[in-house]
Amino acid sequence: MSQPNRTAAGGRIDRERPLSFRFDGRHYVGHAGDTLASALLANDVHLVARSFKYHRPRGILSMGVEEPNALVQLGQGAYTTPNMRATQVELYQGLSAQSQNRWPSLSTDVGAINDRLSALLPAGFYYKTFMWPAALWMRYERGIRRMAGLGHAPREPDPDRYERMHAHCDVLVVGAGPAGLAAALAAGRAGARVIVADDQCEAGGQLLAERFEIAGRPALAWVGATLAELQALPEVRLLRRTAINAYYDHNFLVGCEQLPGERAKELSTVPRQRLWKIRAREVVLATGAIERPLVFPDNDRPGIMLAASVRGYLNRYGVKPGTRVVIATAADDAYRTALDLAGAGASIVAVADLRAQAAGYLPQQVRSRGIEVLTGARIVGTEGRMRVDAVRVQTGASRVRALACDLLAMCGGWMPSVHLFSQSRGKLEFDAGLGAFVPGAATQAVTCAGMVRGAPSLREALAQGFQAGAAAAARCGFDRIAKIECPPTLEPEETPIDASCAFRGTPGGGKQFVDWHNDVTVADVRLAAREGYDGIEHLKRYTTAGMGVDQGKTGNLNALALLAELRGVPVLEIGTTTFRPPYQPLAFGAIAGADSGALFDPVRRTPMHGWHERHGALFEDVGQWKRPWYYPRPAESMRQAVDRECLAVRAALGILDASTLGKIDIQGPDATEFIDRIYCNSFRTLAPGRCRYGLMLRQDGMVFDDGVSARLSEHHYLMSTTTGGAARVLAWLEEWLQTEWPRLRVYCTSVSEQYAQVAIAGPRCADMLAPLTDVKLDAMPPMSVREGSVAGIPARVFRISFSGAPGYEIAVAAGRGVELWTTLMGAGERFGITPYGTEAMHVLRAEKGFIIVGQETDGTVTPLDLGLDRMVAADKFFIGKRSLARADARRTDRKQLVGLLTESPQTVLPEGTQLILEPHDFAAAPRSPVAMAGHVTSSYYSANCGRSIALALVKAGISRLGETLYAPLDGQLVKVTLTAPCFLDAQAQVRRG
Amino acid sequence: MNRYSIFTLARNALSHHEHWQRAWRSPEPQRRYDVVIVGGGGHGLATAYYLAKEHGVRSIAVLERGLIGLGNSGRNTTIVRSNYLWDESAHLYEHSLKLWEGLSRRLNFNVMFSQRGVLNLAHNLHDLRELRRRVNANRLNAIDSDILTTQEVQRMVPALNCAADARYPVLGASLQRRGGTARHDAVVWGFARAADALGVDIIQNCEVTAIRQRDRRVTGVETTRGSIAADKLGVVVAGHASVLAQMAEIRLPIESHPLQALVSEPIKPVLDTVVMSNAVHVYVSQSDKGELVIGAGIDAYNSYSQRGSFPVVEASVSALVELFPSFRRLKMLRQWAGIVDVCPDASPIISKTPVRGLYFNCGWGTGGFKATPGSGHVFAHTIARDEPHALNAAFALERFTTGALVDEHGAAAVAH
Amino acid sequence: MLRIACPWCGPRAEIEFSYGGEAHIALPEAADALDDAAWAQYLFMRTNPKGRHLERWVHTHGCRRWFNVVRDTASERIAAVYQPGAEPPEDAR
């Protein structure tokens, strides 16, 4: 089990636990505690990817979230996941990963032709070409699409589970590095409720990658002691593997916790990820910093890495990514890498310091080990096809030296991770010393500590952490702070970095990458600036710099600094692109949590739902409700079933589950006044014990909802609403009551789910019902309500009908709905009782021309359009009244409700058919608009009428009864005649009763 | 102006692309213009372009508060379609769609208009009925539109969950084949470059701070870069319409809301068409770069903050993965919001105002991108002739007084 | 996600509430006497300011009561909440 780059000892890995894994089909072994990246490097695998545009060979650049290159397709089958950063994937036994965006293989990739053709593919090349011939663009595009993209989506539904968690705390500390731990400790000791979230599998942050000391001991000993103390505090919660990704308004943050399911499939009962939604009174951001890469020709070859990451692989994972190392730097920090690598036995070929001088303590240490330090150096190029094998360096005007190596570690200083701070709408400032942005004034309750603030030393980071944690706790009222002593550290002073060396690049030579992920080079930035795309947002959009999977974590600042220099203005004047959530890509599954399938949206079922199911009903979705649509018998078609149900209602007896209708209980001394204002028709005249069909309008005069309301007693009403409108109407009533008419003494309560309601309809309904009830049916006039019992169940009996057939509706407590239903079914047997569904209900009401809100209306229909003029009370106020007087509402050519009869009684027009005035030859006529006269809102075959019937909204329809219109149908024109909207005993019409 | 083509690209490659000119100039503002357009988004730049190109207006400036194209023009989900319900809307958007069809060559800038088709899903019988109504109306309005069965939808979009027992089963869909997507930034830059070539001054970083008028007639604007006189002023500032209206002492029936969108990481092609579902409120397409581009519903409250609320993202992403269960492992890469100017009837205002010489073009709500060329075209007409084009006569401010709204909430109320 | 202090229930997450648009747009007393333009002002025209906005919310998934909020539409800062019918507090800038 050779891992050629693994050190003999050291690191945070468990050397007793080897883990085997595969990359591109080859077997390797790593250790528990490795990431995929560290395990690959341990096996001396640097080439792991091809770049997005030019398909250049790429290696692992970094150690963390900023990684732009090492994206892999992880796992297989339904579990496969594209674009996983190898640096963030914890190794597990059996892990299998593939490289992406290459064909046929990583080492031989046909797409690399793009690199040869790159002169033709500058930034934005696609805006300048592919315009001729126009017809071919779609084909060009297909080619472009195939070339683009990285990994591939799974083909199967994701079998994993996700969950979401809400949390509240006094102080949320983001990052468990030295500053974050110090802040958590200070806030926790003060007694505050603290959450510490960190994206790594263990706390320590940058300390894991370093060989620092705190209080005279290895820094990780301090980390251990601090964790132990935090864990002992009952109000402190530590979230490991939890990346805080987004910072929204009012201190609401969203994080994602990686659960063990990802790492070991045998634990797949555990959710894969858990989304944390955290509301914090105070936030301390200790998000650290990202090392800044250097821009120079061919700076993207495998084996070219960030210097601190190289050190991190060595110290944290026991991996020495190379043996002959050149270090290129603009800061002292990289000298630590030289010292640590040298200590581990690597040969340091040279340190090429881009600064004019390197006189600090760390460079001195390096020199004292006999390592060559070149100052004022320029990197003019690199060599090596699949891995860097030489670095060409020039100092001053001297000859270029080619330094043979297998690893180039580079450092352009540090860039504070201000992403979350910026998301919080905090202002950024430019720190000239760092050459980078740091947090400025905050707009929310947030403070920053540590490297994110540009803390120059561990000592300073700890001090800032303690201070920020204590202050945040104090602002939450926890000010009984024990004096906190900042533990001493031993650190050399560092000399200033020279960030200008980082981004300038070197004229001539190969491609100098600014953004590794999207293959954006210095030349691209210069081109964009030349063409006027010289604002940072334009630059980003034109070159795509910063828009890749890494969102520019490594590249943005160099692009920005370069642009500022090209324009000759300070960086701050150019500003920065907006930092948008999430900080790290966030799985859609985690965002959706358990909200899928049945939990995506609740399904509502009536108390009698089981009975309908057992009796073969098919269901229709109406809002969230499942309503029986029709009840086909074996071998019966839909049409046959609906015809049978419709005939039964008119000839004998039908029964319908009407429980889904919205029901609102309205009580109070001013209930009548209130309802009278809500409905456009009058309710003042309704006597107790009687019911009335009411129509309500929006304030713009358009029909909003309808239903029958019953006056149960002097000050007590039961309003019914459409199935889909129940919640909307209740909210509407409350809004008017509370905000406009608070003096009305009225109380509204939803009772939709408290009652099961059954409609029985047909000439035999009284015959069946009378023996079952103590209500005197023959004493009940149409549109009345009585209380009593039915089948021994306390009930309200309404004499109302939506079918126009004689009918009653019976409401009982929801829990007794099934009992009522089955009793009625039993009692009705000898009358041929037939359960009918929504389809038959629709046919039956259409036979009588009764509207359905949402079908005959669409938010643009007034009661006058529906021919319901008599329902519009002239002598009172009601909502929407004034709007009916507007010019447009009085137009005579508005679309109005009419009936339609097709020439052939068998032709059933599809609902949604548009009607035209004149015959039109669609085949012959040029394709130009044809004037429309209206559209079919409802259309059925009516067995009771023995023909098809339809309702339609037709321009000036009410004045055109008897006229002919045409309906285009399957290339034919169907002649239709306009009639009044009632097809059955128009004389005997009783409006819903 | 450099001509763009494969030949000029190749020729410039020989000189390392050192000789490309600026796509548009960066002039200092003059003291007066015949027409000043406030708002350097796609609509404003298109307006300027058509004013210069078709109406022969010589002296035009476009004033942009920041950089051009970074408002809703650069924040939308790039969907283009014309399958609207009402005649007034259908004719306007179809006019726009026809302009899209020749736009790349007209502007000599590839706006990557991809007519990959737009699907609107129906999930229940009511959806189907309304969908048929709209498709039939579209066809009579000479707009291509088809109804697809569940099986046909499944063939077109293999990743879509078309199972009968899905919580929101797909019962069918409408398809507008000529609909699709375009590259939003390219539209802005293309119009800017073409307008600039016709002499339009595009002035960035120039915020209008006041509208000057005398006797209810526009005389110019005050800006952060000085006073600019103008005979006519066209305001096309989307979410900021009310702010500008207030400067002219006009009230608009507009509310500004955040509208959020997000993209996934780039992946290989997995979705070849635009899929929209009004019922669950999400729409998705895949960009040429490979990102899934996902649009959410609007946030309920007024806001100018260009940020929305996370629950809206949760709802849209839940809807997305409900429709596409294999997308759950894909990752959200970036999310953002625009400020959309919402009208009570979900239709735009392209109108003269009570102030002579002042014209407003606003209220596009969630759907303005698709209208970019058409909106500019008819607005230019309205400004140049001081009367609306036949296609935008119905979209005047007066409709809120008469009640003659063009209510697109109903049948075609797709959030986009 | 906003955090809104319901005057009756205390601070709660935005998802518990529904938005009700601009506050203090009272139903005109003699609507029938208004001309169409004045009615359109009531029905459709809104201030829609960038900055301090007086607006209505209802605690839909809580006490179901309406109240008013002073919120800055640019910063999302909530300066005050107050009861329907009341005037905004003086100190709510």
GROMACS .gro file of C-alpha atoms in nm, chain A residues 292-293 295 415 502-504 513-516 520-522 524-526 529 534-536 539-540 543-546 552 554-567 571 574-575 577:
model
   46
  292ARG     CA    1  -0.400   3.471  -0.277
  293PRO     CA    2  -0.251   3.305  -0.583
  295VAL     CA    3  -0.049   3.555  -1.172
  415MET     CA    4  -0.756   3.766   0.123
  502ALA     CA    5   0.046   3.902  -0.715
  503PHE     CA    6  -0.181   4.025  -0.989
  504ARG     CA    7   0.036   4.206  -1.238
  513PHE     CA    8  -0.466   3.272  -1.530
  514VAL     CA    9  -0.657   3.504  -1.306
  515ASP     CA   10  -0.958   3.279  -1.267
  516TRP     CA   11  -0.861   2.914  -1.279
  520VAL     CA   12  -0.991   3.372  -1.749
  521THR     CA   13  -0.649   3.517  -1.825
  522VAL     CA   14  -0.476   3.850  -1.795
  524ASP     CA   15  -0.902   3.846  -2.122
  525VAL     CA   16  -0.912   4.115  -1.856
  526ARG     CA   17  -0.712   4.349  -2.077
  529ALA     CA   18  -1.101   4.676  -2.038
  534ASP     CA   19  -1.420   4.811  -1.748
  535GLY     CA   20  -1.657   4.819  -1.454
  536ILE     CA   21  -1.609   4.522  -1.228
  539LEU     CA   22  -1.572   4.260  -1.646
  540LYS     CA   23  -1.716   3.969  -1.456
  543THR     CA   24  -1.503   3.744  -1.911
  544THR     CA   25  -1.700   3.517  -1.670
  545ALA     CA   26  -1.428   3.581  -1.410
  546GLY     CA   27  -1.564   3.488  -1.070
  552GLY     CA   28  -1.402   3.369  -0.771
  554THR     CA   29  -0.917   3.274  -0.552
  555GLY     CA   30  -0.944   3.489  -0.861
  556ASN     CA   31  -1.168   3.787  -0.799
  557LEU     CA   32  -0.926   4.008  -0.615
  558ASN     CA   33  -0.650   3.967  -0.871
  559ALA     CA   34  -0.894   4.043  -1.152
  560LEU     CA   35  -1.013   4.350  -0.968
  561ALA     CA   36  -0.665   4.475  -0.886
  562LEU     CA   37  -0.555   4.421  -1.243
  563LEU     CA   38  -0.852   4.614  -1.376
  564ALA     CA   39  -0.786   4.897  -1.132
  565GLU     CA   40  -0.430   4.917  -1.250
  566LEU     CA   41  -0.531   4.912  -1.617
  567ARG     CA   42  -0.769   5.198  -1.552
  571VAL     CA   43  -0.912   4.944  -0.622
  574ILE     CA   44  -1.374   5.005  -0.886
  575GLY     CA   45  -1.549   4.840  -0.595
  577THR     CA   46  -1.876   4.248  -0.723
   0.00000   0.00000   0.00000
